[in-house]
Amino acid sequence: MDVGLVSLGDNLPHPRTGERLSPHDRFRQLVDLGALAEDLGFWSFHLGEHHFSEYILSSPTPILAAVAERTTALRLSTAVSLLPHHDPVRLAEDYGTVDVLSGGRAELVGGRGVYRAHYAQFGQDQERSAEMLAESVELLRRLWTEEDVTWSGAFRPPLDGVTVHPRPVQQPHPPIWLSASSPESVDRAVALRCPIVIPTVSVGVEAPPGLVQRYREGWEQAGHDPEGGRVALHVHCHVGAGSTAETVEYWRPFQTGYLSWVLRDIAGATGPLPPHFEALATPEAQAVCGSVEDVIADLEGRIRATGGVELLMVQMDQGGLPPGEVVETVTRFSTEVLPRLRQRLASR
């Protein structure tokens, strides 16, 4: 099982002090976090994409390029790239550039996003977002693997004999994953021959095992290459130095403040948070939070319930958590949680 470190790039104030990083300092923090991920032995580093909000990370490629210059082995990926909002030609060029610059370490996680208002701002019909995503994946794959591409579709002007540059280093092309939080999105990923990322913040703890089973069965029935059907599980995580009770008490304002902001300020929801957002240290919680031992046990249970995943993605810097404390929890996860988690998964 590979392990990746995730940031979606929110720039919220500290929930107790109100202090907030400048955009410059937040971006520098992300570059430093990528370098730290390689130093600590993470396999990959994933950056999100959002627009028109205090998710100030709207363009992951420059940050990934900066991280590429400070690393040599780390896989450089999006946590999600909102494919319907982009011209596939520019995606092919931008992520092809990161792939060449990094010596063949770029990956792409595609998704549709969840915010209807963003589609309106881009002049798009969200009801057709699944079609946009499918067209984008298929064209992106062609642009990376073929020269003199002639193509026509529904959402961008036709192409006549186009060859994009730079050509990616990876063959046949950089991996294209898809975010999957519903049976429909799982089926779409199978049809498009893409590995999947399941975000537990969206689906809770109970859904991933069923989604993984559906994906693996669908992949096999479709006759796809068995090596291509990879599954990633994306979890929010915080590892404390003390007891689980102490850790939850400290971290709760950061996590619930972040989730409340996502639902209300970004998505426009009203009313109380869903139960799996409010509860941090209970079986229905979407987040993994606690002492080293309890985090190991929680992650082991989630991974075993799915039958095993190829990639575990952990997100640890949201909600205004100070940079020094982000470094502490990421380091504690890598040095104290991960070695024992791998031993326990391998021992049974």
CSV table of C-alpha atoms in Angstrom, one decimal, residues 71-276:
chain,number,residue,atom,x,y,z
A,71,THR,CA,12.2,16.4,-4.6
A,72,THR,CA,13.5,13.5,-6.7
A,73,ALA,CA,11.1,10.6,-6.2
A,74,LEU,CA,7.8,11.9,-4.9
A,75,ARG,CA,4.8,11.4,-7.2
A,76,LEU,CA,3.2,14.8,-7.9
A,77,SER,CA,-0.6,14.7,-8.2
A,78,THR,CA,-3.8,16.6,-7.9
A,79,ALA,CA,-6.2,15.7,-5.1
A,80,VAL,CA,-8.7,16.7,-7.7
A,81,SER,CA,-8.6,18.6,-11.0
A,82,LEU,CA,-12.0,19.9,-12.0
A,83,LEU,CA,-11.9,18.5,-15.5
A,84,PRO,CA,-15.2,20.1,-16.8
A,85,HIS,CA,-13.7,23.6,-16.1
A,86,HIS,CA,-10.6,23.0,-18.3
A,87,ASP,CA,-9.7,22.6,-21.9
A,88,PRO,CA,-8.2,19.1,-22.2
A,89,VAL,CA,-5.6,20.6,-24.5
A,90,ARG,CA,-4.3,22.9,-21.8
A,91,LEU,CA,-4.5,20.1,-19.3
A,92,ALA,CA,-2.3,17.9,-21.5
A,93,GLU,CA,0.2,20.8,-21.9
A,94,ASP,CA,0.2,21.8,-18.2
A,95,TYR,CA,0.5,18.4,-16.7
A,96,GLY,CA,2.8,17.3,-19.5
A,97,THR,CA,5.1,20.1,-18.4
A,98,VAL,CA,5.1,19.0,-14.8
A,99,ASP,CA,5.8,15.4,-16.0
A,100,VAL,CA,8.8,16.5,-18.0
A,101,LEU,CA,10.1,18.9,-15.3
A,102,SER,CA,9.8,16.2,-12.7
A,103,GLY,CA,11.3,13.4,-14.8
A,104,GLY,CA,8.1,11.5,-15.1
A,105,ARG,CA,6.3,11.9,-11.7
A,106,ALA,CA,3.0,13.6,-12.6
A,107,GLU,CA,-0.4,12.1,-11.9
A,108,LEU,CA,-3.9,13.5,-12.3
A,109,VAL,CA,-7.0,12.9,-10.2
A,110,GLY,CA,-10.0,14.2,-12.1
A,111,GLY,CA,-13.4,15.1,-10.7
A,112,ARG,CA,-16.6,17.2,-11.4
A,113,GLY,CA,-16.7,19.1,-8.1
A,114,VAL,CA,-19.8,19.6,-6.0
A,115,TYR,CA,-20.6,23.3,-6.3
A,116,ARG,CA,-23.3,24.3,-8.7
A,117,ALA,CA,-22.5,28.0,-8.5
A,118,HIS,CA,-19.0,27.4,-9.9
A,119,TYR,CA,-20.5,25.9,-13.1
A,120,ALA,CA,-22.6,29.1,-13.5
A,121,GLN,CA,-19.5,31.2,-13.1
A,122,PHE,CA,-17.8,29.3,-15.9
A,123,GLY,CA,-20.9,29.5,-18.1
A,124,GLN,CA,-21.5,25.7,-18.0
A,125,ASP,CA,-24.4,23.4,-17.3
A,126,GLN,CA,-23.7,21.3,-14.3
A,127,GLU,CA,-26.3,18.8,-15.5
A,128,ARG,CA,-23.9,17.9,-18.3
A,129,SER,CA,-20.8,17.7,-16.1
A,130,ALA,CA,-20.5,13.9,-16.3
A,131,GLU,CA,-20.5,14.2,-20.1
A,132,MET,CA,-17.8,16.9,-19.9
A,133,LEU,CA,-15.7,14.8,-17.6
A,134,ALA,CA,-15.9,11.7,-19.9
A,135,GLU,CA,-15.0,13.7,-23.0
A,136,SER,CA,-12.1,15.4,-21.2
A,137,VAL,CA,-10.6,12.0,-20.1
A,138,GLU,CA,-10.9,10.5,-23.5
A,139,LEU,CA,-9.4,13.5,-25.3
A,140,LEU,CA,-6.6,13.9,-22.7
A,141,ARG,CA,-5.6,10.3,-23.1
A,142,ARG,CA,-5.5,10.7,-26.9
A,143,LEU,CA,-3.5,13.9,-26.7
A,144,TRP,CA,-0.9,12.2,-24.5
A,145,THR,CA,-0.6,9.1,-26.6
A,146,GLU,CA,-1.1,10.2,-30.2
A,147,GLU,CA,0.3,12.7,-32.6
A,148,ASP,CA,-1.6,14.6,-35.3
A,149,VAL,CA,-4.9,14.2,-33.3
A,150,THR,CA,-8.0,15.0,-35.3
A,151,TRP,CA,-11.1,15.1,-33.1
A,152,SER,CA,-14.5,16.6,-32.6
A,153,GLY,CA,-16.8,16.5,-29.5
A,154,ALA,CA,-19.5,18.4,-27.7
A,155,PHE,CA,-17.7,20.8,-25.4
A,156,ARG,CA,-14.7,22.3,-27.2
A,157,PRO,CA,-13.9,23.3,-30.8
A,158,PRO,CA,-12.7,20.5,-33.1
A,159,LEU,CA,-9.0,19.6,-33.5
A,160,ASP,CA,-7.3,19.1,-36.8
A,161,GLY,CA,-3.9,17.3,-36.8
A,162,VAL,CA,-2.9,18.6,-33.4
A,163,THR,CA,0.2,17.4,-31.5
A,164,VAL,CA,0.6,18.8,-28.0
A,165,HIS,CA,4.0,19.6,-26.5
A,166,PRO,CA,5.8,18.8,-24.4
A,167,ARG,CA,5.3,15.1,-24.8
A,168,PRO,CA,5.0,13.4,-21.3
A,169,VAL,CA,7.9,11.3,-20.1
A,170,GLN,CA,5.7,8.5,-18.7
A,171,GLN,CA,4.5,5.9,-21.1
A,172,PRO,CA,1.8,5.5,-22.3
A,173,HIS,CA,0.8,8.6,-20.3
A,174,PRO,CA,0.7,10.0,-16.8
A,175,PRO,CA,-2.0,8.1,-14.7
A,176,ILE,CA,-5.5,9.6,-14.8
A,177,TRP,CA,-7.5,8.8,-11.6
A,178,LEU,CA,-11.1,9.7,-11.0
A,179,SER,CA,-12.8,10.8,-7.8
A,180,ALA,CA,-15.6,8.3,-7.0
A,181,SER,CA,-18.2,9.0,-4.3
A,182,SER,CA,-21.3,7.2,-5.7
A,183,PRO,CA,-22.1,4.0,-7.6
A,184,GLU,CA,-22.6,6.1,-10.7
A,185,SER,CA,-19.1,7.7,-10.5
A,186,VAL,CA,-17.6,4.2,-9.8
A,187,ASP,CA,-19.3,2.8,-13.0
A,188,ARG,CA,-18.1,5.9,-14.9
A,189,ALA,CA,-14.5,5.2,-13.8
A,190,VAL,CA,-14.7,1.6,-14.9
A,191,ALA,CA,-16.1,2.6,-18.3
A,192,LEU,CA,-13.3,5.1,-18.7
A,193,ARG,CA,-10.6,2.6,-17.5
A,194,CYS,CA,-9.4,4.8,-14.6
A,195,PRO,CA,-8.3,4.0,-11.1
A,196,ILE,CA,-10.5,5.7,-8.4
A,197,VAL,CA,-10.1,7.9,-5.3
A,198,ILE,CA,-12.9,7.6,-2.6
A,199,PRO,CA,-13.2,10.7,-0.4
A,200,THR,CA,-14.5,9.7,3.0
A,201,VAL,CA,-15.3,13.3,3.8
A,202,SER,CA,-18.1,13.0,1.2
A,203,VAL,CA,-19.3,9.5,1.7
A,204,GLY,CA,-18.6,8.7,5.4
A,205,VAL,CA,-17.1,5.4,6.7
A,206,GLU,CA,-19.8,2.9,5.8
A,207,ALA,CA,-19.9,3.5,2.0
A,208,PRO,CA,-16.3,2.8,0.9
A,209,PRO,CA,-16.4,-1.0,1.2
A,210,GLY,CA,-19.4,-1.2,-1.1
A,211,LEU,CA,-18.0,1.2,-3.6
A,212,VAL,CA,-14.7,-0.7,-3.7
A,213,GLN,CA,-16.5,-4.0,-4.2
A,214,ARG,CA,-18.6,-2.5,-7.0
A,215,TYR,CA,-15.5,-1.1,-8.7
A,216,ARG,CA,-13.4,-4.3,-8.5
A,217,GLU,CA,-16.3,-6.4,-9.8
A,218,GLY,CA,-17.0,-4.0,-12.6
A,219,TRP,CA,-13.4,-3.8,-13.5
A,220,GLU,CA,-13.1,-7.6,-13.7
A,221,GLN,CA,-16.4,-7.9,-15.7
A,222,ALA,CA,-15.2,-5.3,-18.2
A,223,GLY,CA,-12.0,-7.4,-18.8
A,224,HIS,CA,-9.7,-4.5,-18.1
A,225,ASP,CA,-6.0,-5.0,-17.2
A,226,PRO,CA,-5.9,-6.2,-13.6
A,227,GLU,CA,-2.9,-4.0,-12.9
A,228,GLY,CA,-4.9,-0.9,-13.8
A,229,GLY,CA,-7.8,-1.1,-11.4
A,230,ARG,CA,-6.2,0.7,-8.4
A,231,VAL,CA,-8.2,2.2,-5.5
A,232,ALA,CA,-7.2,5.1,-3.2
A,233,LEU,CA,-8.9,6.0,0.1
A,234,HIS,CA,-8.8,9.7,1.1
A,235,VAL,CA,-9.1,10.4,4.8
A,236,HIS,CA,-8.8,13.5,7.0
A,237,CYS,CA,-6.4,12.6,9.8
A,238,HIS,CA,-4.8,14.1,13.0
A,239,VAL,CA,-2.4,12.3,15.2
A,240,GLY,CA,-1.9,13.7,18.7
A,241,ALA,CA,1.0,13.2,21.2
A,242,GLY,CA,-1.4,12.5,24.0
A,243,SER,CA,-4.6,10.5,24.5
A,244,THR,CA,-7.4,10.3,22.0
A,245,ALA,CA,-9.7,12.4,24.2
A,246,GLU,CA,-7.1,15.2,24.5
A,247,THR,CA,-6.4,15.1,20.8
A,248,VAL,CA,-10.1,15.2,19.8
A,249,GLU,CA,-10.7,18.1,22.2
A,250,TYR,CA,-7.9,20.1,20.7
A,251,TRP,CA,-8.5,19.3,17.1
A,252,ARG,CA,-12.3,19.6,17.0
A,253,PRO,CA,-12.5,23.4,16.4
A,254,PHE,CA,-10.2,23.1,13.4
A,255,GLN,CA,-12.0,20.2,11.7
A,256,THR,CA,-15.6,21.1,12.5
A,257,GLY,CA,-14.9,24.7,11.6
A,258,TYR,CA,-13.5,23.6,8.3
A,259,LEU,CA,-16.4,21.3,7.5
A,260,SER,CA,-19.0,23.9,8.5
A,261,TRP,CA,-17.3,26.4,6.2
A,262,VAL,CA,-17.2,23.9,3.3
A,263,LEU,CA,-20.9,23.1,3.7
A,264,ARG,CA,-22.3,26.5,4.5
A,265,ASP,CA,-20.0,29.1,2.9
A,266,ILE,CA,-19.0,27.1,-0.2
A,267,ALA,CA,-21.9,24.7,-0.8
A,268,GLY,CA,-24.6,27.0,0.7
A,269,ALA,CA,-26.1,24.3,3.0
A,270,THR,CA,-28.1,25.2,6.0
A,271,GLY,CA,-28.9,23.5,9.3
A,272,PRO,CA,-26.7,21.2,11.5
A,273,LEU,CA,-23.7,19.4,10.1
A,274,PRO,CA,-24.3,15.7,9.1
A,275,PRO,CA,-23.5,13.3,12.0
A,276,HIS,CA,-20.4,12.0,10.3
